[in-house]
Short mmCIF file of C-alpha atoms in Angstrom, two decimals:
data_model
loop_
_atom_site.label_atom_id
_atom_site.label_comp_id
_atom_site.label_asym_id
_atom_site.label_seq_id
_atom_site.Cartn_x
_atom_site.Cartn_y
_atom_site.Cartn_z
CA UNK A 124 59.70 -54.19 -73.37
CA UNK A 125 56.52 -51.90 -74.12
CA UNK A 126 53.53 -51.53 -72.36
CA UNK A 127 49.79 -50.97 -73.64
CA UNK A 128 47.63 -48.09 -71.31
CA UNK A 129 44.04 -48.04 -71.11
CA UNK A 130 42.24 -44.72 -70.05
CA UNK A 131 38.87 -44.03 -69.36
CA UNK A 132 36.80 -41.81 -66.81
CA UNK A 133 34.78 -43.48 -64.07
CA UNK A 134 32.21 -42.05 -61.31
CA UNK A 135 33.17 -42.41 -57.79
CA UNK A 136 30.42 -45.21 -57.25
CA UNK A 137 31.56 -47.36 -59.62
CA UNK A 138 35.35 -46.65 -59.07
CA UNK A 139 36.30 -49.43 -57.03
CA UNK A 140 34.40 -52.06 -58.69
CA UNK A 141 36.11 -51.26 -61.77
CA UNK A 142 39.58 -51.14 -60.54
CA UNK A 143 39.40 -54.83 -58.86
CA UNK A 144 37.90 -55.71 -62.57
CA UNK A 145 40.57 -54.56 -64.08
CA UNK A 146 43.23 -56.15 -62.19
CA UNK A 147 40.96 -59.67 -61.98
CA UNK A 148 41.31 -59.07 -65.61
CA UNK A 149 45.28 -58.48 -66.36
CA UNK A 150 46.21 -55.10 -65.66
CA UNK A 151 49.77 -55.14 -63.90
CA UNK A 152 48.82 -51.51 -62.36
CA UNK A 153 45.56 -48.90 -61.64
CA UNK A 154 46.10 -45.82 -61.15
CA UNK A 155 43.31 -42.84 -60.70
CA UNK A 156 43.70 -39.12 -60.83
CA UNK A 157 40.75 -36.65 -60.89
CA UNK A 158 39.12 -36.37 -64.65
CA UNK A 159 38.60 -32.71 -64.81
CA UNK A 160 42.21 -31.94 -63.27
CA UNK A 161 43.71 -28.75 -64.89
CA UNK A 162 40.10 -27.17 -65.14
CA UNK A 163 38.21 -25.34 -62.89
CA UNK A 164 36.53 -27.83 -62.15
CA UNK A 165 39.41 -29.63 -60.45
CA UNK A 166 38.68 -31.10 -56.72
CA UNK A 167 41.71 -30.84 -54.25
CA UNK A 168 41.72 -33.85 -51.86
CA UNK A 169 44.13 -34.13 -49.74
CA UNK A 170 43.21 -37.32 -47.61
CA UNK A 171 43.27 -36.03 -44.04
CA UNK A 172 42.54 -37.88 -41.06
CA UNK A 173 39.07 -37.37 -40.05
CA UNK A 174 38.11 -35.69 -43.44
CA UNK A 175 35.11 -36.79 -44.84
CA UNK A 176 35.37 -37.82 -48.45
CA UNK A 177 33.49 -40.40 -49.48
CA UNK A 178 35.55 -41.28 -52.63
CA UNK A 179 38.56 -39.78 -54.35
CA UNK A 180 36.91 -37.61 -56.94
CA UNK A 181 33.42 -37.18 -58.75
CA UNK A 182 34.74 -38.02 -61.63
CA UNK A 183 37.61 -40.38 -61.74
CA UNK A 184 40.17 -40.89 -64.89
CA UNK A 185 41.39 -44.54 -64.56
CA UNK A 186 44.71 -45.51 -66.20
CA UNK A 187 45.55 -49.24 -66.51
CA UNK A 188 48.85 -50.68 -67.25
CA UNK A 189 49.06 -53.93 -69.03
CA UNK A 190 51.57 -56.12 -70.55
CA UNK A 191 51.98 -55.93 -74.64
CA UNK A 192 51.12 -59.56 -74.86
CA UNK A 193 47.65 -58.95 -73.68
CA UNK A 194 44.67 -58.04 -76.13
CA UNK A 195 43.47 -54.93 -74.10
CA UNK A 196 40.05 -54.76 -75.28
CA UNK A 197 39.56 -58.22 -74.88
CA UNK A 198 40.78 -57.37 -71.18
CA UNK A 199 38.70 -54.52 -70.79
CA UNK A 200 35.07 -56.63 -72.33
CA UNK A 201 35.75 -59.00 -69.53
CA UNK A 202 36.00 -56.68 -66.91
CA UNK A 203 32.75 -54.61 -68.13
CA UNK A 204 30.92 -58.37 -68.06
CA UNK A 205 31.90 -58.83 -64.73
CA UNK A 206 30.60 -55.53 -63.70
CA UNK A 207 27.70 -56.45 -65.77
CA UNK A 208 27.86 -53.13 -67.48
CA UNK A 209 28.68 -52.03 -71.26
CA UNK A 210 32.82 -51.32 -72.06
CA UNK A 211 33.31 -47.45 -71.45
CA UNK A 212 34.88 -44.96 -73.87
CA UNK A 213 38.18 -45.34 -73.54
CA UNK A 214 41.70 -44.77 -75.15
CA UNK A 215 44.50 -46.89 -75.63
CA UNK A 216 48.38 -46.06 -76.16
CA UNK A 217 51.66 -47.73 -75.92
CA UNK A 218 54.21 -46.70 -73.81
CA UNK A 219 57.78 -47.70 -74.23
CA UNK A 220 60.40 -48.93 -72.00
CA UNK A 221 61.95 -46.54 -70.20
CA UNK A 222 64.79 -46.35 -67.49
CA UNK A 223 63.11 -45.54 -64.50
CA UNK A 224 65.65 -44.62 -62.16
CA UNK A 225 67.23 -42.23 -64.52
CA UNK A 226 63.89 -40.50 -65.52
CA UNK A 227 63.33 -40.11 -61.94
CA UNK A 228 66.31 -38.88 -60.51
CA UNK A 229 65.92 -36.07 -63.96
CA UNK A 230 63.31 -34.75 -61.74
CA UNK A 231 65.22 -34.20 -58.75
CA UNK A 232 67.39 -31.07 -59.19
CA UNK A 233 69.50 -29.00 -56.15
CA UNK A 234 66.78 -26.88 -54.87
CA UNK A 235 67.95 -23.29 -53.11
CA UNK A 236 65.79 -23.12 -49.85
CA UNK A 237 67.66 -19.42 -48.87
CA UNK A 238 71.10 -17.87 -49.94
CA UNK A 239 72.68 -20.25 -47.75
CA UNK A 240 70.64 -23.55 -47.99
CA UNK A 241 70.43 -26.05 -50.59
CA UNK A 242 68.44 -29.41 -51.12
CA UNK A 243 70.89 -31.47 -53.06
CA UNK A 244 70.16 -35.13 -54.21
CA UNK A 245 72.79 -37.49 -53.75
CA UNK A 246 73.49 -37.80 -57.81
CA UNK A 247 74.09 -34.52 -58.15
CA UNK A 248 76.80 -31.73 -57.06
CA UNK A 249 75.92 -28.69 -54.89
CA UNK A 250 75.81 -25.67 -56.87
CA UNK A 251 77.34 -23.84 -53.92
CA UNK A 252 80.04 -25.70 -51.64
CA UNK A 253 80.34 -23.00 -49.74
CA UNK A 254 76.58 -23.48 -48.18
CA UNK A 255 74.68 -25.14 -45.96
CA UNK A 256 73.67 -28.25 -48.14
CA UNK A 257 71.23 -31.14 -47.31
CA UNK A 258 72.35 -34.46 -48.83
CA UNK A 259 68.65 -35.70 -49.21
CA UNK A 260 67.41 -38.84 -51.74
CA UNK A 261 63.37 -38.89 -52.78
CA UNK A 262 62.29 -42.07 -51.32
CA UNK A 263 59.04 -43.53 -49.72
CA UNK A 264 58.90 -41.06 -46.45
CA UNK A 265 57.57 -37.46 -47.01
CA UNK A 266 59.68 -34.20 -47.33
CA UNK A 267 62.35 -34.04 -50.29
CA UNK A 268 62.31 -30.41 -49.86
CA UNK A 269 60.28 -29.45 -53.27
CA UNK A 270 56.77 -29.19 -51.30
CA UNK A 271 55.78 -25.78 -50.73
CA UNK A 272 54.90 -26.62 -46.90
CA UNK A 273 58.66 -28.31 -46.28
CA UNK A 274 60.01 -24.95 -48.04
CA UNK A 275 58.14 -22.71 -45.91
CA UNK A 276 59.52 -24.67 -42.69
CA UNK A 277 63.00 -24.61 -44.44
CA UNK A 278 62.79 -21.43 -44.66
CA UNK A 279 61.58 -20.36 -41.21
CA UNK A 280 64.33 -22.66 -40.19
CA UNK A 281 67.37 -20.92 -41.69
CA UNK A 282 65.63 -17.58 -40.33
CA UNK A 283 65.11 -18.19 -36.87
CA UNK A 284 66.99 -21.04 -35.51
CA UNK A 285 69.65 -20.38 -32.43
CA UNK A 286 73.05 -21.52 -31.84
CA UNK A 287 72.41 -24.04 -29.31
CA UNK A 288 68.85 -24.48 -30.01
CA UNK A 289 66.99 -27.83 -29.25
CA UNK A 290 64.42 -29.03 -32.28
CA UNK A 291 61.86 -31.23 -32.52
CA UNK A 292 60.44 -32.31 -35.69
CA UNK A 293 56.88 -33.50 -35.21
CA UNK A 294 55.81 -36.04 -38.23
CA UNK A 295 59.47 -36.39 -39.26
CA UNK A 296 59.16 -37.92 -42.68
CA UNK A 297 62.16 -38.06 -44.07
CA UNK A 298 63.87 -35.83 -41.30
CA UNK A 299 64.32 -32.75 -43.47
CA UNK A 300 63.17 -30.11 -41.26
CA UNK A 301 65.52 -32.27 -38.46
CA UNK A 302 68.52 -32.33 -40.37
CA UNK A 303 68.34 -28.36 -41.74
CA UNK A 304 68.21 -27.71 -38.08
CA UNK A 305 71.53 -29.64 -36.67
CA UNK A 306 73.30 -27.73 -40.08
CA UNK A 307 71.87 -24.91 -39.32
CA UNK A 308 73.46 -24.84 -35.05
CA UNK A 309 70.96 -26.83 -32.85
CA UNK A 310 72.92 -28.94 -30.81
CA UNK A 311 69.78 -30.71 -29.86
CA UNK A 312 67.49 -32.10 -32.53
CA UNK A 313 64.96 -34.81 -32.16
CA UNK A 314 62.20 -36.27 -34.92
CA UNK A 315 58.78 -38.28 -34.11
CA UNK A 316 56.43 -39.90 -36.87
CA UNK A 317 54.02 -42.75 -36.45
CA UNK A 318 55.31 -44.46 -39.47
CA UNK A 319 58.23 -46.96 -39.03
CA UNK A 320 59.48 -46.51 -42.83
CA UNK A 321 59.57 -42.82 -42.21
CA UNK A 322 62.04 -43.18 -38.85
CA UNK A 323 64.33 -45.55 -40.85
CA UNK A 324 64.77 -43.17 -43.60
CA UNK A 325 65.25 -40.18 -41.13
CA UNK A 326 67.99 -41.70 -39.47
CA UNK A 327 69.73 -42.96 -42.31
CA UNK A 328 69.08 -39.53 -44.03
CA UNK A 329 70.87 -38.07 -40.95
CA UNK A 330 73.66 -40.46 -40.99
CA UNK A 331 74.34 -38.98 -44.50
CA UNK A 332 74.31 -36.15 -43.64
CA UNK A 333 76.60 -36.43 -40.74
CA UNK A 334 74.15 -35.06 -38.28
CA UNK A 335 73.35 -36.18 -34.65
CA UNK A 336 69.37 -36.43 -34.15
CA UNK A 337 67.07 -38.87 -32.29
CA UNK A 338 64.00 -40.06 -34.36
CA UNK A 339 61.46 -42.91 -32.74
CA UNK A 340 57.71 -43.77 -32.76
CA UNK A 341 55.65 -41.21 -30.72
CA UNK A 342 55.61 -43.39 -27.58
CA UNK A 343 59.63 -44.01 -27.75
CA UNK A 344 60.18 -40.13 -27.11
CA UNK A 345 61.12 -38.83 -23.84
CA UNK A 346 57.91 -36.71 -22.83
CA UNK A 347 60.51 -33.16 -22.64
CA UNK A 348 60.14 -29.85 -24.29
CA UNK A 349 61.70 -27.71 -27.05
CA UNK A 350 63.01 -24.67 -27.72
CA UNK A 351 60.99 -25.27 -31.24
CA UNK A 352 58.67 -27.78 -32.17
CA UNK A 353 58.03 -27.84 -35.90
CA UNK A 354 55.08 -29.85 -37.19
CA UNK A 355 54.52 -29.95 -41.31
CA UNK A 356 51.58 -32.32 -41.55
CA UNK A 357 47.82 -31.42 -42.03
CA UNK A 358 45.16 -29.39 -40.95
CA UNK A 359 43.32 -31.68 -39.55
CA UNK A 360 45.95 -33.80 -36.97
CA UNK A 361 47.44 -30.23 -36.44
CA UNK A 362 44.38 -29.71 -34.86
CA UNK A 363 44.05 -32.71 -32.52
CA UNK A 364 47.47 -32.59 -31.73
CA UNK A 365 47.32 -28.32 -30.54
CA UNK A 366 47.10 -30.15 -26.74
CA UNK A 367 50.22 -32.46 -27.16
CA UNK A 368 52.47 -30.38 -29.04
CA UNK A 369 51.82 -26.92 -26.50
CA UNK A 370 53.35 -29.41 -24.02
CA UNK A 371 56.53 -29.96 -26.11
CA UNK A 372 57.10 -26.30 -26.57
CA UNK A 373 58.91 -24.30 -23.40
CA UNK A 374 57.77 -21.20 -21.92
CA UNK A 375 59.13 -18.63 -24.57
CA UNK A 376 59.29 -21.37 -27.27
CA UNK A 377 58.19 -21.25 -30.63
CA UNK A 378 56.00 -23.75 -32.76
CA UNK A 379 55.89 -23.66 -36.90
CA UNK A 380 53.02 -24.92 -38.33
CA UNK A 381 52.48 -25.92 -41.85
CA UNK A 382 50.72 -28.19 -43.95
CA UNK A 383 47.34 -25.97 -44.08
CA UNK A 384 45.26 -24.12 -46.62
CA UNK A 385 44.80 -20.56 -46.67
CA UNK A 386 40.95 -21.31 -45.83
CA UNK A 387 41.96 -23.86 -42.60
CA UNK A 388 44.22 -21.16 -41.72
CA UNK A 389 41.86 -19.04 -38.88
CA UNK A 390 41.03 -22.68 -37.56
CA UNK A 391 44.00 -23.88 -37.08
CA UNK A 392 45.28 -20.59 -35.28
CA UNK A 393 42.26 -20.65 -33.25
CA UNK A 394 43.35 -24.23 -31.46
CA UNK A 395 46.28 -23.44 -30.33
CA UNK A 396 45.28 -19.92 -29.12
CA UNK A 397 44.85 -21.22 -25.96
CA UNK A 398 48.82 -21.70 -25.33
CA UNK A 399 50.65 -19.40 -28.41
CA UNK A 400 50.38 -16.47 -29.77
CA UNK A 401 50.10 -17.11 -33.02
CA UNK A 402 49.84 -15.55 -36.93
CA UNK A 403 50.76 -16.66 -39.91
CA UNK A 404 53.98 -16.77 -40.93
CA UNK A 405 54.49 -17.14 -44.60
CA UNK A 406 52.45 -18.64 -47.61
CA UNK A 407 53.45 -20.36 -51.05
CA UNK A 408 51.34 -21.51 -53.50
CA UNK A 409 47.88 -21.08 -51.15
CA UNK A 410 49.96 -22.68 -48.51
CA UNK A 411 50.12 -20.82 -45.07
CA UNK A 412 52.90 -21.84 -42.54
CA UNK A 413 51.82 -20.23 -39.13
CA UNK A 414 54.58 -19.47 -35.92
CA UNK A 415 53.41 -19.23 -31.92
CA UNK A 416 55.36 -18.22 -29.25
CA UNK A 417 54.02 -20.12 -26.44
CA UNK A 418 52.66 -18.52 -23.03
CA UNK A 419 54.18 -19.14 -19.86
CA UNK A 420 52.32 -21.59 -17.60
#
């Protein structure tokens, strides 16, 4: 089975009207990706809470998926009369079947966090046996260890983590940054996220793992503290939660922060100021991970 693709660019006023025409007119799938991307013209957006986009990008390229059956221009004049407006410059292309799952999983390869730890998917076989290696499956929760943010965690993980340690993985995800730390000697390791989906996969990530770690909703945690408290999020919510996430760090504790942008680094810092000292840790790829060691009370 083949599939025909319609492309054309759209402005950010007109995006949404378009995509609903689109799929009131056939198309199995819409998706959007910024027009001028791999230019320097490109617009990051990252979607934080309490960010202030108005729309995705300026200019948006639209790519529709429809069946092979369907006469795509025919699909695409009906959509432009419903928008009352004149059919766009566009391209169209066919695109063969293709076995998902196996094109997918081709993109997933071990990934070597330090000398010691690996990200391994579960199709494949670690490169070394002889390390630390995280049995870890992309899925719908954030964190399969290829991020520059989760590798900068990873990383400050396997360099500072204590035998006997406890953990706390703020916005689990997938429980990456939970799991490296029960392989890595914490004999108390706990995860938190506000998403349902991500908690399932954590714990059955962990059970794969053969790990020991508590994950639950932000409200089912015990309110205790850590010996660390990661958090790989985003600049923003990093910000709001400096208050809650102090609390969950000991006297002597440390916190790892990641998740921000070289230029949110200084703000970031400067709200949690009040209860760490803290600096940057690392960077990757204009990513800056920062570490606190929190004041005593």
């Amino acid at each position: 089975m083949s599939y025909r693709a319609l492309s054309f660019d759209a402005t950010a006023n007109s995006l949404e009207r378009w995509t609903d025409a689109l799929l009131d007119a056939g198309a199995l799938s819409v998706d959007v990706a910024d027009a001028r991307e791999g230019t320097p013209a490109e617009t990051p957006v990252y979607g934080e809470p309490g960010g202030t986009e108005a729309s995705p990008w300026p200019l948006n390229r639209i790519l529709a998926l429809f069946d092979a059956s369907i006469d795509v221009e025919a699909a695409l004049a009906r959509a432009a009369a419903q928008l009352d407006e004149p059919a766009p410059a566009h391209s169209l292309a066919t695109i063969a079947d293709t076995d998902w799952v196996r094109e997918t999983q081709a993109q997933f390869i071990p990934i070597r966090v330090t000398g010691r730890l690996w990200i391994v998917p579960s199709w494949c076989d670690p490169v070394d046996s002889s390390a630390i290696n995280i049995r870890l499956d992309p899925g719908l929760a954030f964190g399969t260890g290829g991020h520059p943010t989760t590798l900068l965690c990873l990383r400050w993980l396997a360099e500072n983590i204590a035998q006997g340690s406890s953990v706390l993985d703020y916005g689990c995800g997938s429980g990456i940054l939970a799991i490296a730390a029960a392989k890595l000697g914490a004999v108390r390791v706990a995860g938190v996220d506000v998403d349902p989906g991500a908690i399932a996969a954590s714990r059955a990530n962990a059970e794969a793992n053969g790990v020991t770690a508590e994950f639950g909703l932000p409200d089912e945690r015990p309110f205790d503290s850590f010996d660390v408290v990661a958090a790989n999020i985003l600049a923003n919510p990093l910000e709001l939660l400096a208050p809650l996430l102090a609390r969950r760090v000991r006297a002597g504790g440390r916190v790892v922060l990641a998740g921000i942008l070289e230029p949110q680094a200084d703000r970031v810092a400067a709200a949690y100021a009040r209860w760490f000292n803290i600096a940057p840790w690392g960077s990757a790829d204009g990513w800056i991970a920062l570490e606190g060691v929190r004041f005593a009370p």
